[in-house]
Each structure stands twice: as structure tokens, then as C-alpha cells.
Coordinates of C-alpha atoms and ligand atoms in Angstrom, one line a residue:
M7 CA 39.5 -23.4 16.7
S8 CA 39.4 -20.0 17.7
A9 CA 36.6 -18.8 20.4
L10 CA 35.4 -15.0 20.9
V11 CA 33.6 -14.6 24.5
I12 CA 31.0 -11.6 24.9
G13 CA 31.0 -10.2 28.2
S14 CA 33.4 -11.2 31.1
G15 CA 31.1 -12.0 34.2
Y16 CA 30.4 -15.3 35.8
G17 CA 29.6 -17.3 32.3
G18 CA 32.4 -15.5 30.7
S19 CA 34.9 -15.7 33.0
V20 CA 34.3 -19.5 33.3
A21 CA 34.4 -20.0 29.3
A22 CA 37.4 -17.6 28.7
L23 CA 39.4 -19.5 31.7
R24 CA 38.7 -23.2 30.5
L25 CA 38.6 -22.6 27.3
A26 CA 42.5 -20.8 27.2
Q27 CA 43.3 -23.7 29.8
A28 CA 42.4 -26.2 26.5
G29 CA 44.9 -24.6 24.3
V30 CA 42.1 -22.9 22.7
D31 CA 42.9 -18.7 21.8
V32 CA 40.1 -16.5 23.1
Q33 CA 39.1 -12.7 22.5
L34 CA 37.2 -11.7 25.9
V35 CA 35.2 -8.4 24.7
E36 CA 33.9 -6.4 27.7
M37 CA 32.0 -3.4 27.3
G38 CA 32.4 -2.0 30.9
M39 CA 36.3 -0.5 32.1
A40 CA 39.1 -2.8 33.0
W41 CA 38.7 -1.2 36.8
D42 CA 42.1 -1.3 37.4
T43 CA 43.0 2.1 37.8
P44 CA 42.6 4.4 41.1
G45 CA 41.3 7.7 40.4
A46 CA 42.2 11.6 42.0
D47 CA 40.8 10.4 45.0
G48 CA 43.5 6.6 45.3
K49 CA 40.5 3.9 45.1
I50 CA 39.3 2.8 42.2
F51 CA 35.9 2.6 43.1
C52 CA 34.1 5.0 44.9
A53 CA 31.8 4.0 48.2
T54 CA 28.2 3.9 48.0
P55 CA 27.2 6.9 50.6
N56 CA 29.2 9.2 48.0
P57 CA 28.6 8.1 44.2
D58 CA 30.9 10.1 41.7
Q59 CA 30.7 9.5 38.1
R60 CA 32.6 6.2 38.6
S61 CA 29.0 4.9 39.7
F62 CA 26.8 4.6 36.9
W63 CA 26.9 3.7 33.5
L64 CA 26.2 6.6 31.0
R65 CA 23.9 8.4 33.3
T66 CA 24.2 12.2 34.5
R67 CA 21.5 11.2 37.5
T68 CA 22.3 8.2 40.2
K69 CA 19.4 6.2 40.0
Q70 CA 19.8 4.3 44.0
P71 CA 17.5 1.5 44.2
F72 CA 16.3 2.9 47.2
S73 CA 15.2 6.3 46.1
N74 CA 14.2 8.3 49.1
F75 CA 15.5 8.4 53.2
L76 CA 13.7 10.0 55.5
G77 CA 11.1 11.0 53.2
F78 CA 14.0 12.7 51.4
P79 CA 15.2 12.0 47.6
I80 CA 19.0 10.8 47.7
D81 CA 19.8 10.8 43.9
K82 CA 22.4 13.5 43.0
D83 CA 23.7 14.8 39.5
I84 CA 27.2 12.9 38.4
P85 CA 29.0 13.5 34.9
R86 CA 28.2 10.8 32.1
Y87 CA 31.0 8.2 32.4
T88 CA 31.2 4.7 31.7
G89 CA 30.7 3.9 35.5
I90 CA 30.2 0.6 37.1
L91 CA 26.7 0.4 37.6
D92 CA 23.8 0.0 35.1
A93 CA 20.1 0.6 36.2
E94 CA 18.8 -0.5 32.4
E95 CA 15.3 0.6 32.8
F96 CA 12.6 -1.3 30.5
S97 CA 8.9 -0.4 31.2
G98 CA 7.9 -2.0 34.2
I99 CA 11.4 -2.8 35.6
T100 CA 15.0 -1.7 36.4
V101 CA 17.3 -4.1 35.9
Y102 CA 20.5 -3.4 37.7
Q103 CA 24.0 -5.0 36.2
G104 CA 27.7 -4.7 37.0
R105 CA 29.3 -3.3 34.0
G106 CA 33.5 -4.3 33.7
V107 CA 35.8 -6.6 33.7
G108 CA 34.3 -9.3 36.1
G109 CA 30.3 -8.0 35.1
G110 CA 28.1 -8.4 38.5
S111 CA 31.0 -9.5 40.8
L112 CA 31.9 -6.4 40.6
V113 CA 28.5 -4.9 42.0
N114 CA 26.9 -7.6 43.9
G115 CA 26.6 -8.0 47.5
G116 CA 29.1 -11.4 47.2
M117 CA 26.1 -13.5 48.4
A118 CA 27.2 -17.2 47.7
V119 CA 24.4 -19.5 47.9
T120 CA 24.1 -22.9 46.7
P121 CA 20.0 -24.4 46.1
K122 CA 18.9 -26.7 48.4
R123 CA 19.3 -29.9 46.5
E124 CA 15.5 -30.6 46.6
N125 CA 14.9 -27.3 44.9
F126 CA 17.7 -27.9 42.1
G127 CA 14.5 -29.6 39.8
A128 CA 12.3 -26.8 39.6
I129 CA 15.5 -24.6 38.7
L130 CA 16.9 -26.4 35.8
P131 CA 14.9 -29.5 35.1
T132 CA 17.2 -30.9 32.7
V133 CA 20.1 -31.0 34.4
D134 CA 21.6 -33.8 36.3
A135 CA 21.1 -32.8 40.0
N136 CA 23.8 -35.3 40.9
E137 CA 26.6 -34.1 38.4
M138 CA 26.2 -30.6 39.6
Y139 CA 26.0 -31.3 43.4
D140 CA 29.1 -33.8 43.1
V141 CA 30.9 -31.9 41.2
Y142 CA 29.8 -28.7 39.5
Y143 CA 28.4 -26.7 42.7
P144 CA 31.9 -27.8 44.6
R145 CA 34.2 -26.4 41.6
A146 CA 32.1 -23.2 41.3
N147 CA 32.0 -22.8 44.9
A148 CA 35.9 -23.3 45.2
G149 CA 36.5 -21.2 42.2
L150 CA 34.9 -18.0 43.9
G151 CA 36.1 -18.4 47.0
V152 CA 33.3 -18.9 49.0
A153 CA 33.0 -19.2 52.3
S154 CA 31.3 -18.0 55.8
I155 CA 31.5 -15.6 58.7
R156 CA 33.0 -16.9 62.0
P157 CA 30.2 -17.4 64.3
A158 CA 31.6 -15.8 67.3
W159 CA 32.8 -12.9 65.9
F160 CA 29.0 -12.5 64.2
D161 CA 27.2 -12.9 67.7
S162 CA 30.5 -10.1 68.9
T163 CA 31.3 -7.2 66.2
D164 CA 28.9 -4.2 66.3
W165 CA 29.1 -4.4 61.9
Y166 CA 26.1 -7.0 62.4
Q167 CA 24.3 -5.9 65.4
F168 CA 21.9 -5.0 62.3
A169 CA 21.9 -9.1 61.5
R170 CA 21.6 -9.9 65.2
V171 CA 18.5 -7.7 65.3
G172 CA 17.0 -9.9 62.1
R173 CA 17.9 -13.1 63.4
K174 CA 16.2 -12.5 66.9
Q175 CA 13.1 -11.3 65.3
A176 CA 12.7 -14.3 62.7
Q177 CA 13.6 -16.5 65.4
R178 CA 10.6 -14.9 67.8
S179 CA 8.5 -15.2 65.0
G180 CA 9.0 -19.1 64.3
F181 CA 11.5 -19.1 61.1
P182 CA 15.0 -20.4 60.5
F183 CA 17.7 -17.9 60.2
V184 CA 20.4 -18.9 58.0
F185 CA 24.0 -18.3 57.8
V186 CA 24.3 -17.5 54.2
P187 CA 28.2 -17.9 52.6
D188 CA 30.0 -14.9 50.4
V189 CA 32.9 -14.3 48.8
Y190 CA 34.1 -11.6 50.8
D191 CA 37.3 -12.4 53.0
W192 CA 36.1 -12.4 56.5
D193 CA 39.5 -12.8 58.1
Y194 CA 40.2 -9.1 56.1
M195 CA 36.8 -7.9 57.8
E196 CA 37.6 -8.5 61.1
Q197 CA 40.9 -6.8 60.5
E198 CA 38.9 -3.7 59.3
A199 CA 37.0 -4.4 62.7
A200 CA 40.1 -4.1 64.4
G201 CA 41.6 -1.0 62.5
T202 CA 44.4 -2.9 61.3
V203 CA 44.0 -2.9 57.2
T204 CA 42.1 -0.5 55.2
K205 CA 38.4 -0.6 55.7
S206 CA 36.1 -1.1 52.6
A207 CA 33.0 -3.8 53.7
L208 CA 33.7 -1.6 56.8
A209 CA 33.8 2.0 55.0
G210 CA 30.3 1.7 53.0
E211 CA 32.0 0.1 50.0
I212 CA 29.9 -2.3 47.9
L213 CA 27.2 -1.1 45.7
F214 CA 30.2 0.7 43.2
G215 CA 32.3 -1.6 43.5
N216 CA 34.8 -2.8 46.5
N217 CA 38.5 -1.5 47.0
Y218 CA 39.8 -4.7 49.2
G219 CA 38.4 -7.3 50.5
K220 CA 35.8 -8.8 48.3
K221 CA 36.9 -11.3 45.9
S222 CA 35.1 -10.3 42.8
L223 CA 35.9 -11.9 39.3
Q224 CA 38.6 -10.0 39.3
K225 CA 41.0 -11.9 42.0
T226 CA 39.6 -15.4 41.3
Y227 CA 39.4 -16.3 37.9
H228 CA 40.7 -13.3 36.5
P229 CA 44.3 -14.3 37.6
K230 CA 43.9 -17.5 36.8
I231 CA 43.0 -16.1 33.0
T232 CA 45.8 -13.8 32.2
A233 CA 48.2 -16.8 33.4
T234 CA 47.1 -18.9 30.8
G235 CA 48.7 -16.2 27.9
R236 CA 46.1 -17.0 25.6
V237 CA 43.3 -14.7 26.9
T238 CA 43.1 -11.2 24.7
I239 CA 40.8 -9.2 27.3
S240 CA 39.3 -5.8 25.3
P241 CA 37.5 -3.5 27.9
L242 CA 35.4 -0.7 26.6
H243 CA 34.5 -2.5 23.7
R244 CA 30.8 -3.5 23.2
V245 CA 29.3 -6.2 20.6
T246 CA 27.1 -5.1 18.5
Q247 CA 26.6 -7.9 15.4
V248 CA 27.3 -11.5 14.8
V249 CA 26.9 -13.3 11.7
P250 CA 28.3 -16.2 9.5
A251 CA 31.5 -15.8 7.7
A252 CA 31.8 -16.5 4.2
G253 CA 34.6 -19.4 5.0
G254 CA 32.8 -20.7 8.1
G255 CA 33.0 -19.1 11.6
Y256 CA 31.2 -15.5 12.2
T257 CA 32.0 -12.0 11.8
V258 CA 31.6 -10.0 15.2
T259 CA 31.4 -6.0 14.7
I260 CA 32.2 -4.7 18.0
E261 CA 32.6 -0.6 18.9
Q262 CA 35.2 0.6 20.8
L263 CA 33.7 3.3 23.4
T264 CA 35.2 6.3 25.3
T265 CA 34.8 6.7 29.0
T266 CA 31.5 9.1 27.9
G267 CA 30.0 6.5 25.9
A268 CA 30.8 7.7 22.6
V269 CA 31.8 5.3 20.1
S270 CA 35.7 5.8 18.7
T271 CA 36.0 3.1 16.7
I272 CA 34.2 0.0 14.9
K273 CA 36.5 -3.1 14.5
T274 CA 35.3 -6.2 12.6
V275 CA 36.8 -9.4 13.6
T276 CA 36.8 -13.0 13.1
A277 CA 36.2 -16.6 15.3
D278 CA 35.7 -20.2 14.9
T279 CA 33.2 -19.6 17.8
V280 CA 31.4 -16.9 19.8
F281 CA 29.9 -17.3 23.7
F282 CA 27.3 -15.2 24.4
A283 CA 28.0 -14.5 27.7
A284 CA 26.5 -10.6 27.8
G285 CA 24.1 -11.6 31.2
S286 CA 20.7 -12.8 30.7
V287 CA 19.5 -8.5 29.5
G288 CA 22.7 -8.6 27.3
T289 CA 22.7 -11.7 25.7
S290 CA 18.8 -11.4 25.4
K291 CA 18.9 -8.1 23.8
L292 CA 22.0 -9.4 21.6
L293 CA 20.3 -12.8 20.5
V294 CA 17.0 -10.7 19.8
K295 CA 17.7 -8.3 17.8
L296 CA 20.1 -10.9 15.5
K297 CA 17.6 -13.0 14.9
A298 CA 14.8 -10.1 13.9
T299 CA 17.2 -8.3 12.1
G300 CA 18.2 -11.3 9.8
A301 CA 21.8 -12.1 11.2
L302 CA 20.8 -15.0 12.5
P303 CA 17.5 -15.7 10.8
N304 CA 17.6 -19.7 12.3
L305 CA 17.7 -19.0 15.7
N306 CA 14.6 -20.8 17.4
G307 CA 11.7 -19.1 18.4
E308 CA 12.6 -19.5 22.1
I309 CA 14.7 -16.9 22.2
G310 CA 13.6 -13.7 24.1
K311 CA 11.5 -15.6 26.5
G312 CA 11.4 -17.4 29.7
W313 CA 13.2 -14.4 31.3
G314 CA 12.4 -13.4 35.1
D315 CA 13.7 -11.3 38.2
N316 CA 14.3 -14.4 40.3
G317 CA 11.1 -13.0 42.3
N318 CA 13.2 -9.8 44.0
V319 CA 11.2 -7.5 45.9
M320 CA 12.4 -5.2 49.0
V321 CA 11.0 -4.0 52.2
G322 CA 12.0 -2.1 55.1
R323 CA 10.6 -2.6 58.6
A324 CA 10.5 0.2 61.4
N325 CA 12.1 -1.2 64.8
H326 CA 11.1 0.0 68.3
I327 CA 13.6 2.5 70.3
W328 CA 15.0 -0.6 72.2
D329 CA 15.7 -2.4 68.8
P330 CA 18.9 -0.3 67.1
T331 CA 20.0 -2.0 64.5
G332 CA 23.3 0.1 64.4
A333 CA 24.9 2.8 63.3
S334 CA 28.0 0.8 62.0
Q335 CA 26.8 -1.9 59.4
S336 CA 28.6 -3.8 57.0
T337 CA 27.6 -3.5 53.5
I338 CA 27.9 -7.7 53.3
P339 CA 25.1 -9.5 54.1
C340 CA 25.6 -13.0 55.8
G341 CA 22.4 -14.4 56.7
G342 CA 18.5 -14.7 55.6
I343 CA 15.5 -16.1 56.8
D344 CA 13.7 -19.1 55.1
N345 CA 10.2 -19.4 54.3
W346 CA 10.8 -21.3 51.0
N347 CA 9.1 -24.1 51.2
A348 CA 6.0 -22.7 53.6
G349 CA 5.8 -18.7 51.8
G350 CA 7.7 -19.1 48.9
A351 CA 9.9 -16.6 50.2
F352 CA 13.9 -16.4 50.9
A353 CA 14.6 -12.9 52.7
E354 CA 18.1 -11.5 52.6
V355 CA 19.0 -9.6 56.2
A356 CA 20.3 -6.8 54.4
P357 CA 22.3 -3.9 55.6
L358 CA 21.3 -0.1 55.6
P359 CA 24.8 1.6 56.0
T360 CA 23.5 5.0 56.3
G361 CA 26.6 5.4 59.3
I362 CA 23.4 6.5 61.7
E363 CA 21.1 5.0 63.7
T364 CA 17.9 4.3 61.4
W365 CA 16.2 1.7 64.0
A366 CA 15.4 -0.1 60.5
S367 CA 15.2 -3.6 59.5
F368 CA 15.9 -3.8 55.7
Y369 CA 15.4 -6.7 53.3
L370 CA 16.0 -8.6 49.8
S371 CA 13.5 -11.4 49.3
I372 CA 13.9 -13.4 46.8
T373 CA 10.4 -15.3 46.1
K374 CA 8.6 -18.2 44.0
N375 CA 7.4 -15.0 41.8
P376 CA 5.7 -17.4 38.4
N377 CA 5.4 -14.7 35.9
R378 CA 8.0 -14.4 33.2
A379 CA 8.8 -11.9 30.5
Q380 CA 9.6 -12.0 26.7
F381 CA 12.5 -9.7 25.1
T382 CA 10.9 -8.3 21.7
W383 CA 12.3 -6.5 18.7
N384 CA 10.3 -2.9 18.1
P385 CA 11.6 -2.2 14.3
A386 CA 10.3 1.5 14.7
T387 CA 12.2 2.1 17.6
R388 CA 15.4 -0.5 16.8
A389 CA 15.4 -1.5 20.4
V390 CA 14.8 -4.3 22.1
E391 CA 11.7 -4.3 24.3
L392 CA 10.7 -6.4 27.6
N393 CA 7.3 -6.8 28.6
W394 CA 7.3 -6.6 31.9
Q395 CA 4.8 -5.4 34.2
T396 CA 5.2 -3.8 37.6
A397 CA 1.8 -5.5 39.0
W398 CA 3.5 -8.8 38.4
K399 CA 5.8 -8.1 41.4
Q400 CA 1.9 -8.6 43.4
P401 CA 3.0 -12.2 44.0
S402 CA 6.5 -11.5 45.4
I403 CA 5.2 -8.8 47.9
D404 CA 2.5 -11.5 48.6
M405 CA 5.2 -13.9 49.5
A406 CA 7.5 -12.0 51.1
K407 CA 5.0 -10.7 53.6
T408 CA 4.4 -14.7 54.6
I409 CA 7.4 -13.4 56.4
F410 CA 7.3 -9.4 57.3
D411 CA 3.6 -9.1 58.7
K412 CA 3.7 -11.8 60.6
I413 CA 7.2 -10.4 62.6
N414 CA 5.6 -7.2 62.7
A415 CA 2.7 -8.5 64.2
T416 CA 4.9 -10.7 66.8
E417 CA 7.3 -7.5 67.3
G418 CA 4.5 -4.6 67.3
T419 CA 6.0 -2.9 64.7
I420 CA 5.2 -1.5 61.2
Y421 CA 6.6 -1.3 57.5
R422 CA 8.5 1.5 56.4
T423 CA 7.2 3.7 54.3
D424 CA 10.2 6.3 53.1
L425 CA 12.6 4.3 51.3
F426 CA 11.3 3.6 47.8
G427 CA 9.7 6.8 47.3
T428 CA 6.8 9.0 50.1
Y429 CA 4.6 6.4 51.8
K430 CA 5.6 3.7 49.3
T431 CA 6.3 0.2 51.1
W432 CA 7.5 -2.0 48.6
G433 CA 10.7 -1.8 46.3
D434 CA 8.8 -3.4 43.7
H435 CA 10.2 -1.6 40.9
L436 CA 13.6 -3.0 40.3
T437 CA 15.6 -6.6 40.1
Y438 CA 19.6 -7.1 40.8
H439 CA 19.1 -11.2 39.6
P440 CA 17.7 -10.8 35.9
L441 CA 18.1 -14.5 34.5
G442 CA 16.8 -16.2 31.4
G443 CA 16.1 -15.2 27.9
A444 CA 17.9 -17.8 25.7
V445 CA 16.8 -20.8 28.3
L446 CA 18.6 -24.3 28.6
G447 CA 17.0 -26.7 27.0
K448 CA 14.6 -24.2 25.0
A449 CA 16.8 -21.7 22.9
T450 CA 20.0 -23.9 23.3
D451 CA 20.4 -28.1 23.7
N452 CA 20.7 -29.2 27.4
Y453 CA 24.2 -27.5 27.1
G454 CA 24.0 -24.1 25.9
R455 CA 24.6 -24.6 21.6
L456 CA 22.0 -22.6 20.6
A457 CA 19.8 -23.9 18.4
G458 CA 20.7 -23.6 14.7
Y459 CA 23.9 -22.6 14.3
Q460 CA 27.0 -24.5 15.1
G461 CA 29.6 -22.7 17.2
L462 CA 27.8 -20.4 18.9
Y463 CA 27.1 -21.0 22.5
A464 CA 24.8 -19.1 25.6
I465 CA 26.5 -19.6 28.9
D466 CA 25.8 -16.9 31.3
G467 CA 22.3 -16.3 33.4
S468 CA 20.3 -16.3 30.1
L469 CA 20.1 -20.1 30.3
I470 CA 18.5 -20.2 33.4
P471 CA 14.4 -19.9 33.3
G472 CA 13.9 -17.1 35.4
N473 CA 14.7 -18.0 39.2
T474 CA 17.3 -19.8 41.0
S475 CA 15.5 -19.9 44.8
V476 CA 18.6 -17.9 46.3
N477 CA 21.0 -15.4 44.7
P478 CA 22.0 -16.8 41.3
F479 CA 25.9 -16.3 40.6
V480 CA 26.7 -19.8 41.8
T481 CA 24.7 -21.4 40.1
I482 CA 25.6 -19.3 36.7
T483 CA 29.0 -20.5 37.6
A484 CA 28.3 -23.9 38.3
L485 CA 26.3 -24.5 35.0
A486 CA 28.7 -22.6 32.9
E487 CA 30.9 -25.1 34.3
R488 CA 29.3 -27.8 33.4
N489 CA 28.2 -26.8 29.8
I490 CA 31.9 -25.8 29.1
E491 CA 33.5 -29.0 29.7
K492 CA 31.5 -30.8 27.4
I493 CA 31.7 -28.6 24.8
I494 CA 35.2 -28.6 25.0
A495 CA 35.4 -32.2 25.2
Q496 CA 32.9 -32.7 22.0
D497 CA 33.0 -29.4 20.0
F498 CA 37.1 -28.1 20.6
Ligands
FDA520 P1 27.3 -10.5 33.9 O1 26.4 -9.7 34.7 O2 27.7 -11.2 35.6 O3 28.7 -10.3 33.2 C1 27.4 -10.1 31.5 C2 28.7 -8.9 31.2 O4 28.3 -8.7 29.9 C3 29.0 -7.4 31.6 O5 29.8 -7.4 32.4 C4 28.8 -6.6 31.1 O6 29.0 -5.3 31.1 C5 29.2 -7.6 29.6 N1 28.2 -7.1 28.4 C6 27.1 -6.9 28.1 N2 26.4 -6.6 26.7 C7 27.9 -6.3 26.5 C8 28.0 -6.4 24.6 N3 26.8 -6.3 23.9 N4 29.5 -6.6 24.5 C9 30.5 -6.4 25.4 N5 29.7 -6.7 26.8 C10 28.9 -6.8 27.0 N6 24.2 -12.3 42.9 C11 24.5 -13.1 44.0 O7 24.3 -14.7 44.0 N7 24.8 -13.1 45.4 C12 24.6 -11.4 45.5 O8 24.3 -11.1 46.6 C13 24.3 -10.8 44.6 N8 24.4 -9.5 44.7 C14 23.5 -8.3 43.5 C15 23.6 -6.9 43.7 C16 23.7 -6.0 42.7 C17 23.7 -4.7 42.7 C18 23.7 -6.9 41.5 C19 23.4 -5.7 40.0 C20 23.5 -8.3 41.1 C21 23.8 -9.0 42.3 N9 24.0 -10.4 42.1 C22 23.7 -11.2 43.1 C23 23.7 -11.2 41.2 C24 24.7 -11.0 40.2 O9 25.3 -10.2 40.6 C25 24.4 -11.6 38.5 O10 23.7 -12.5 38.5 C26 25.4 -12.4 37.6 O11 26.2 -11.5 37.7 C27 24.9 -12.6 36.3 O12 26.0 -13.5 35.8 P2 26.6 -13.2 34.0 O13 27.5 -14.5 33.8 O14 24.8 -13.8 33.7 O15 26.4 -12.0 33.9

């Protein structure tokens, strides 16, 4: 039995590793670059304050998540290139995603959060929580290298003054501040601060990749994948078509891309099984297109449905002059404000690493937003569309305000209005956490087997119905570990 895995993020990496360890030959197809070769500056990745061609996926101008600073637009022209961060625009929302071998792990903040057990039933109602919390969450946490900041260092270093201000203000308003684990190598970060190693998180690196301290999938699952000797990884290869093959299995059409995004070659390969791990958006777009265009007509009516933004909304607050947040800020968040049960919001205290004192506190909130959108095929444009509307973020804003209106009242402070435009308070136009589109138990069985076809699976964020109550990649990884174990045991 052979397997082809589409996408090399969390779901795809778990699938490739476990299949290969079970003796299956795997082709791992990834549309982004390998990100293993330094550029002219000797670095593989560019820092957030200085985006160059490596920053964005096939754009000629950057599209920063916060577009303005002190009222001035910060985006700039860049050469079109297969860069690392995709700002994919749908009509009502921009969805940020990682592109490259390692998927979202290349660009994300590394916040590695296991949801509270009491909330798990609302996240994945058909999954046995005991199994998840006893076996698969621990397996995912170990495999990803999850760890927490040393509290004594947190309390003393200049690099986390912004987070200590966030903690103090949360607690003064009666909200619990919780430390959040991360996959950053915290020992390395302490050495960065001591000046004994090359700076990475302390040099503004995060959104366009991290050169040293972050344990992306490149440093965790991928060396193990390579060590099996059974996985062929093809970067800059994009899957466009999957159809049943005459003699069984599937024929997969793959476009090889140049670094300016042109198609240089079109290849077809066959595999007995195909795992869709292109991320919530990538998997949904492929499956919706393949169903609508007749390549996989038996996929069921749930394909494309149940998509949510994990309730993401961003906001900044302006602090008093006596509450500086620090000119030196680590790019790696390490704490959050928990008002999930009372107000439906969990707010990361996020850095704003501009290199100057801004007196700003910045937050990315995850909220219990109930709205769900659907991907559909538009035959006229031959493109997949998403019907999310910007106004659907209002519940998220209301939930985030349960925290920040109170903090502002306690502190006598106001919201910043210069980060997302001029006089615009809420970053309500984007998500970092797309989830759903091939929901577990609806578009698939309870283990990700796609309804209608034997040997086709979804194994990424598309399985999760729109919200995880916390940052999603630990749950995506744990669910993938659970599903692939069952699939290997029963189907291979
Ligand atoms: P993922 O998106 O990781 O991987 C899919 C891969 O498939 C990509 O590499 C893509 O290029 C590839 N692909 C897509 N279509 C394809 C095709 N047709 N052919 C071939 N390849 C294709 N989460 C968290 O828990 N903590 C955090 O701190 C953060 N922070 C954060 C910051 C930012 C800026 C972003 C953009 C995201 C986060 N996230 C996060 C979210 C997290 O990164 C995300 O949930 C996971 O990466 C999703 O994992 P998947 O396996 O679903 O897909």
C-alpha cells in the first residue's frame, strides 16, 4: 500500500511519520518551499520588521496583519516570490497561513495549548476525551517539544515586561493570567538575552520564520520523517486533482512551481491512498472543487461546511506613560487572560516588537464566536469562495470587550486606534486559525475517512468544527495522532 500526503503542516507530518514507521512508502507533496537554504544575508528567514521577497506568498506588496503604526501604513513593495506567509483573501476575511515544508509551524507563534478538558466536548463532541487526554494530547505535546517559560526569568527579564504589564492589568481587573506553553526553546532564549548565542525571538523573528530557537516541525517531526527513509518530500509541488484510478487507488495531478509561482511541469502520480492535509482552507478548497467538478462526485454534502475562524480578533490598548511595555520585546507570547467561561474570550498577551517604546498592550483573542461559513465552487470564476462576512466578527468583539472594557475602566486607559487603519480599533478582518471544512463525523467518519471513497482521508485542521477554545495546533496534532493510529491498524 502506498500513500500520498497533500501538505506538510501538522496533520500531514503526523500522517507521513506514522505511515512510514508502519512500513508504508509515502509521497509528501508541499506547495511551499523547503526553507533549508540561507539567502544572501546568510539567514533562511527574514525578520518581521524587514520583510523581503521571502516574507509573503506570491504578492508584490506585503499585507501585514496590522497595517498601520502611529497612523502610518507600514506595507511595502516586495518582489513576487513563493514566500513563507500567505495572506489569502476571501470576500469577508483574510486568512493567514504558512507555506513551506512545515506548514503553519514555520510562521506561527508556537503557542502550544491543550484545551481545558471541560471544554473538549464542545470542540470535538464525537471523540473520546479520555483517550485524547490520556494518550494523544501527551503524545502530541511530547512530539512537538512543548515547554514553558521559567517563571523566575519571566519575572526579571526586560524582554517580557510587556507581558508583566499585561499580567498586572489583568489581575487588577480580576481576571486570571495564565502562562501558556510554547514550542520555543526557552533555554536558547535565555542565552539570547545573555548575548551568548545568535538572537532569534529577541531579534524580531516570528511571522516570516524563525532562524534559531523555535522548534517548528522542521526540528521535531521532520527529522524523524527523514530518518524512516520511506518518505519522498516534494516542495514547490501543488496538488490540483485527485481522481479514482482505473485499476484502484487514485491518480493525483501535481503542478511543479517556480519561485515566482509559474507552473514549470505538470506531473501525474498514483497512490493507493491520499491524505488531505493541506490545512483547513487548502483541504476545503481542493475537496469542494473535486466534488463540484466531477472528479470526486460521491463526497458528501458536508464538504466545505462548518468553517470558523477560532473567533480570532485583535486589539491594542494605550497605557499610561508610567506603564511602559518596553522597547525590547520577545516575539514569543507566553501568557494569556482567561475569561472563557464567563465572557467567551481567551486573550493572548501578544508582543509588539517594534524596537521602540510604544506604551501599547496588544492582544490576540480567541473567542466563542458561533458563526460558521461555507466554501462553495463558483463555476463562472472556476474558484472556491467562502461566504464569511466581516460583520460576523461582532460576537468576537463583544466577547473580547468583556476583558478589555473592564481593564480600560480599571486603568483609566483607552483602545489604540492606529494599528488596523486610521481610527480603527478592532482587527476584525483576519484569522490566523482557520478550522473546519471537512468536519470530523460529518464529511468524514469519526477518524477522518472521507465519506464516499475508500482510501481518501482528511487529517488536518479541516476536521475541527470552527473553534478549539485555545490556539489550535496541539489539538490538530493530537487528533491526527489519534486518527492515523486507527487508520493504520484497520486500513493498512
Ligand atoms: P498547515 O496550514 O500547517 O499545513 C498545510 C500545508 O499544506 C501548508 O504547508 C500548505 O502550503 C500546504 N498546501 C496547501 N494546499 C496545497 C496543495 N494544493 N498542494 C500541496 N500543498 C498544499 N496555532 C497555535 O496553536 N499557536 C500559535 O501560536 C499560532 N500562531 C499562529 C500565527 C500565525 C501568523 C499563523 C498564520 C498561524 C498561527 N497558528 C497558531 C495556527 C497554526 O499554525 C495552524 O492552525 C496550523 O498550522 C494548521 O495545521 P494544519 O496541519 O491544518 O495545516
